[in-house]
XYZ file of C-alpha atoms in Angstrom:
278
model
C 110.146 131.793 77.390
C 107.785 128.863 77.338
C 105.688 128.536 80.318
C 104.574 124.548 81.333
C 101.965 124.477 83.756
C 101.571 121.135 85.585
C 105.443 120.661 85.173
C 105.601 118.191 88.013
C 102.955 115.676 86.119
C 103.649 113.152 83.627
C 103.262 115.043 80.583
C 104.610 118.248 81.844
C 107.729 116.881 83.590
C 108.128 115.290 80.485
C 107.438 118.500 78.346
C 109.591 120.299 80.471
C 112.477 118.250 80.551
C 112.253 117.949 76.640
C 112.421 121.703 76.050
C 115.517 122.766 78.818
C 117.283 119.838 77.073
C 116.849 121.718 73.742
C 118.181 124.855 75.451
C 114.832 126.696 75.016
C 113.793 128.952 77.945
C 111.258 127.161 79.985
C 109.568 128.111 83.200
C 107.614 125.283 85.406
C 104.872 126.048 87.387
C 103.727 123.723 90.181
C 101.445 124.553 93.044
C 104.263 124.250 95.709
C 107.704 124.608 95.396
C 109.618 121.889 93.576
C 113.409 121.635 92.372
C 112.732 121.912 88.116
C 114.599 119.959 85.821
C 118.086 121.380 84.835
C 117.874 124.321 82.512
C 114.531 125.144 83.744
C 113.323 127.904 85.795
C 110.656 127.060 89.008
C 108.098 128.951 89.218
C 104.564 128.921 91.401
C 100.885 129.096 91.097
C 97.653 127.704 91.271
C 95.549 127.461 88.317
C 92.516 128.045 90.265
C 93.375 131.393 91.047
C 94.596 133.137 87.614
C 95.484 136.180 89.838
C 98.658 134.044 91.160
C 100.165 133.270 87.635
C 101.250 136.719 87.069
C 105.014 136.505 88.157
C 105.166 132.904 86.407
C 103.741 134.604 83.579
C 106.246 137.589 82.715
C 108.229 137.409 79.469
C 106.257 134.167 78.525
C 105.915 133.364 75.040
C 103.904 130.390 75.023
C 101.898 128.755 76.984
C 101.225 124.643 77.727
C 97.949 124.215 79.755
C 96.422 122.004 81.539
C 92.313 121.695 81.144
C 88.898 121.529 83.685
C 89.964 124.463 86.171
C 87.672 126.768 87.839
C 88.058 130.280 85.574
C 89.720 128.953 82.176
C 88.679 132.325 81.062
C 90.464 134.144 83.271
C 93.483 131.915 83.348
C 93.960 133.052 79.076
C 93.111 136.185 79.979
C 95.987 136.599 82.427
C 97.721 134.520 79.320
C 96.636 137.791 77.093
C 97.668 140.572 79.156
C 100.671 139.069 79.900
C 101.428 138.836 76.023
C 100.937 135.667 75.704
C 101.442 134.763 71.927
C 100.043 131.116 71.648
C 98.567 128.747 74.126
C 98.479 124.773 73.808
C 96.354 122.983 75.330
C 96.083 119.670 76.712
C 93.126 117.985 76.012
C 91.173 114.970 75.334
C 90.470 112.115 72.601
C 86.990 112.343 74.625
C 85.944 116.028 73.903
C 84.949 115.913 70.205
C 81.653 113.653 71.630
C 79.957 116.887 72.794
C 78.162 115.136 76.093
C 78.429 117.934 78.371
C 76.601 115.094 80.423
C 79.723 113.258 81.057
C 81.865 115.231 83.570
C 84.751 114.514 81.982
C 84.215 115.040 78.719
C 82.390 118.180 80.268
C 85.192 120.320 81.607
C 87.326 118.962 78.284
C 84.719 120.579 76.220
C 84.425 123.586 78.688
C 88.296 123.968 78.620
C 88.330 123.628 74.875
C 85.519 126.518 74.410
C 87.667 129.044 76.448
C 90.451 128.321 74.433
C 88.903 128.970 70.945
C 87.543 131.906 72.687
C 89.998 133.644 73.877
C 91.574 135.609 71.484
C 94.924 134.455 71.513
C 96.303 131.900 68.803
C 96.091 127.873 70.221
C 96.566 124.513 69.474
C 94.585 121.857 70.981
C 96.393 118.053 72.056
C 93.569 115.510 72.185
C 95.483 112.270 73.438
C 94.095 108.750 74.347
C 94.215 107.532 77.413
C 98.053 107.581 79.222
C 100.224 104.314 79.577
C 101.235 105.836 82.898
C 97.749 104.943 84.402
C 99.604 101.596 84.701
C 101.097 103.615 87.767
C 97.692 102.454 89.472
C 98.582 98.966 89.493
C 101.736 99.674 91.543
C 100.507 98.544 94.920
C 99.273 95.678 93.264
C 102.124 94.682 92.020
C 104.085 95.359 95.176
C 101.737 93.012 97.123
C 101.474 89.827 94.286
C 101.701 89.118 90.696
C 97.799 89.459 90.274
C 96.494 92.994 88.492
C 92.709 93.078 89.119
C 91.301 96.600 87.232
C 88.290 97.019 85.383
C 86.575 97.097 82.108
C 88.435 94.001 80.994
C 87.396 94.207 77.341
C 87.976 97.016 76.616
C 90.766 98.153 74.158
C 92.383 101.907 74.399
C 94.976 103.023 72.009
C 97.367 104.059 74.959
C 100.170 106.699 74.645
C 103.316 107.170 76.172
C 103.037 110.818 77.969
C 106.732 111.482 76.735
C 105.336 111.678 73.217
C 102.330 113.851 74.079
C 104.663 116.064 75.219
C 107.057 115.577 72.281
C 104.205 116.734 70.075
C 103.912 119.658 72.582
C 107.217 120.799 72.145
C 107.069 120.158 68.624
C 104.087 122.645 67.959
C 103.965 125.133 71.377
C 106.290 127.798 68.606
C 104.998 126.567 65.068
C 102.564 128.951 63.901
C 102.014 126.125 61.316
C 99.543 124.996 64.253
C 97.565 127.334 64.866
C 93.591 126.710 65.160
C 94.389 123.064 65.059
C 92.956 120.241 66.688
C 95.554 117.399 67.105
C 94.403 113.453 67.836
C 97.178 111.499 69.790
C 97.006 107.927 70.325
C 99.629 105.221 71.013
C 100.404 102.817 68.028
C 98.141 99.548 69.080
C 94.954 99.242 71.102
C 95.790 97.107 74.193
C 93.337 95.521 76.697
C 94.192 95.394 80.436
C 95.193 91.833 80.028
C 97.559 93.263 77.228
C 99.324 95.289 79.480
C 99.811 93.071 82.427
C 101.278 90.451 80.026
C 104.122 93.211 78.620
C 104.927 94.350 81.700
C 105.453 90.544 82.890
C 107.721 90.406 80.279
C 109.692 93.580 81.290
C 109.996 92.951 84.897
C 110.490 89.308 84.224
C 107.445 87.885 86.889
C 105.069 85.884 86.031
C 102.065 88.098 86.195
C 98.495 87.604 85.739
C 95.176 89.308 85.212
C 91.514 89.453 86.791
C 88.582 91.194 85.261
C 86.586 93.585 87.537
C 82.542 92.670 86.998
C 81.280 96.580 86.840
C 79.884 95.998 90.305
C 83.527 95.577 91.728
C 84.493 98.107 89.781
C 82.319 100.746 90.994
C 82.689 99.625 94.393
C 86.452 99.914 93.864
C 86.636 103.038 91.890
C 84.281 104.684 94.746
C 86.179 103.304 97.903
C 89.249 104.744 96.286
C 88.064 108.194 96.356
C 87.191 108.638 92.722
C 84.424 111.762 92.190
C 80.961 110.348 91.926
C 80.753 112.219 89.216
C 83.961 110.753 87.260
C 82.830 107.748 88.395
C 79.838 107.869 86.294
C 81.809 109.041 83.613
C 83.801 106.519 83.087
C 81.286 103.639 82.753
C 79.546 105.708 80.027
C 83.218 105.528 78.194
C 83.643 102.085 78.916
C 80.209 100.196 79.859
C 77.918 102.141 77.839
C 80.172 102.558 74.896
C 80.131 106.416 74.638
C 83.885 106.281 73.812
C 86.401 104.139 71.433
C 89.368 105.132 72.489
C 90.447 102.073 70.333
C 91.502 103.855 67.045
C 94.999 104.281 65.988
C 96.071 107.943 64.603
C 98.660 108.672 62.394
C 99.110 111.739 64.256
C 102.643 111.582 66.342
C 104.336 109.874 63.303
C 103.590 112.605 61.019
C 104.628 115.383 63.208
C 107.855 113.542 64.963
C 109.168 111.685 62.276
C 108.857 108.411 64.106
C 106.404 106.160 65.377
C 104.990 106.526 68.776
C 106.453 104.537 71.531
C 105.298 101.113 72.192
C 103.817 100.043 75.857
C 106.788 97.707 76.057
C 108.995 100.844 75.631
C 106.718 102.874 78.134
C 107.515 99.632 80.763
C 110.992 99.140 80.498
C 111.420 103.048 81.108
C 109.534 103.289 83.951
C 110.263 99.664 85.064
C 112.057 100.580 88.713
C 108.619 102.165 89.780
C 107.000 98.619 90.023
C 109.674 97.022 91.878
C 109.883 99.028 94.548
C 107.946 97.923 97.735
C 105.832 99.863 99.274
């Protein structure tokens, strides 16, 4: 039995859906109740309270986990008395830069620490940043054909969550894995603009794009609820430079066999989302 936690996100619905189609047992855990893909058991709890993951836990194997809770300790130690026999963990291209100022590259690290920690074998996923956070243009795109979003020049080697979790199911039973570190990226750095002109393309409308100066963005970022704190942490990524997310890895193409998926892929599979209104 392979438990997913954070089965109802886009790499863990993904994950999920992947593994039940392969016939391997696979248990979903949300926070609330939610119907699991077919050949999947449901299960609940909430990872910031390991206490409630002991029924999801039972007769688990393996373990795919989400980082930056509360008491990552005691989440993989639930993980270990439960029998647990390897934990994968979902990570970030961003935690090898060691700024434990950064929040987000913070609880990465953090997450990362209890993992190597903990006693129990793991593998560690460190993807670039998703395609699906082209999901926050939706509204946009429901009102117009103009995407305004910031950091305009700035170039991230996007990948599709379908082959972050590909790679998960690929390695959550290898032992060949083990202690390993794994760098995910999509297979072409692509600036905003980039992406608004593919997905043009897909959904056949003439689309166009608008840099945010850093002053909109931060006004933007802030009046849309977005932490302070992850605030700040992105314009150290992306203003001050603390982060190319840029480089292309080799990674998913030497364990899948295949290249990764392109954006245009990523848009024509997820092109009904943007043209629905809201």
């Amino acid at each position: 039995m392979i438990l997913v936690t954070g089965a109802t996100g886009h790499v863990g619905a993904e994950l999920t859906g992947l593994l039940a189609g392969a016939g391997r047992p696979v248990r979903a855990l949300a926070r609330k109740a939610a119907e699991p893909p077919a050949g999947a058991e449901a299960a609940v709890g909430d990872l910031n309270r390991p206490e409630t993951l002991r029924p999801a836990l039972k007769g688990v194997r393996a373990v795919f986990l989400l980082p930056g809770y509360a008491d990552m300790p005691g989440l993989l130690s639930e993980c270990a008395a439960a029998g647990v026999e390897h934990v994968v963990l979902l990570s970030s291209i961003a935690a090898p830069d060691g700024d434990m100022d950064n929040a987000i590259s913070r609880f990465m690290i953090l997450s990362e620490e209890a993992v190597r920690a903990c006693g129990l074998p793991w593998t560690i996923l460190r993807p670039s940043g998703f395609m699906s956070n082209t999901f926050q243009w939706t509204a946009q795109l429901a009102a117009g054909d103009v995407v305004r979003a910031p950091f305009p020049t700035v170039p991230v080697a996007m990948i599709d969550p379908y082959d972050i979790a590909a790679v998960a199911a690929h390695v959550l039973l290898d032992p060949g894995h083990h202690g390993r570190a794994h760098a995910l990226s999509g297979p072409e750095p692509l600036l905003p603009a980039d992406r608004v002109r593919v997905l043009g393309e897909v959904l056949g409308r003439p689309l166009r794009f608008e840099g945010l100066s850093d002053t909109e963005a931060r006004e933007e970022m802030t009046a849309s609820g977005t932490p302070p704190e992850y605030v700040e942490a992105f314009f150290r990524y992306y203003a001050d430079g603390t982060l190319d997310d840029s480089t292309v890895r080799p990674t998913v193409a030497e364990l899948l066999g295949r290249p990764p998926r392109t954006f245009a892929q990523w848009a024509r599979a997820h092109a009904d989302t943007f043209q629905e209104k809201p």
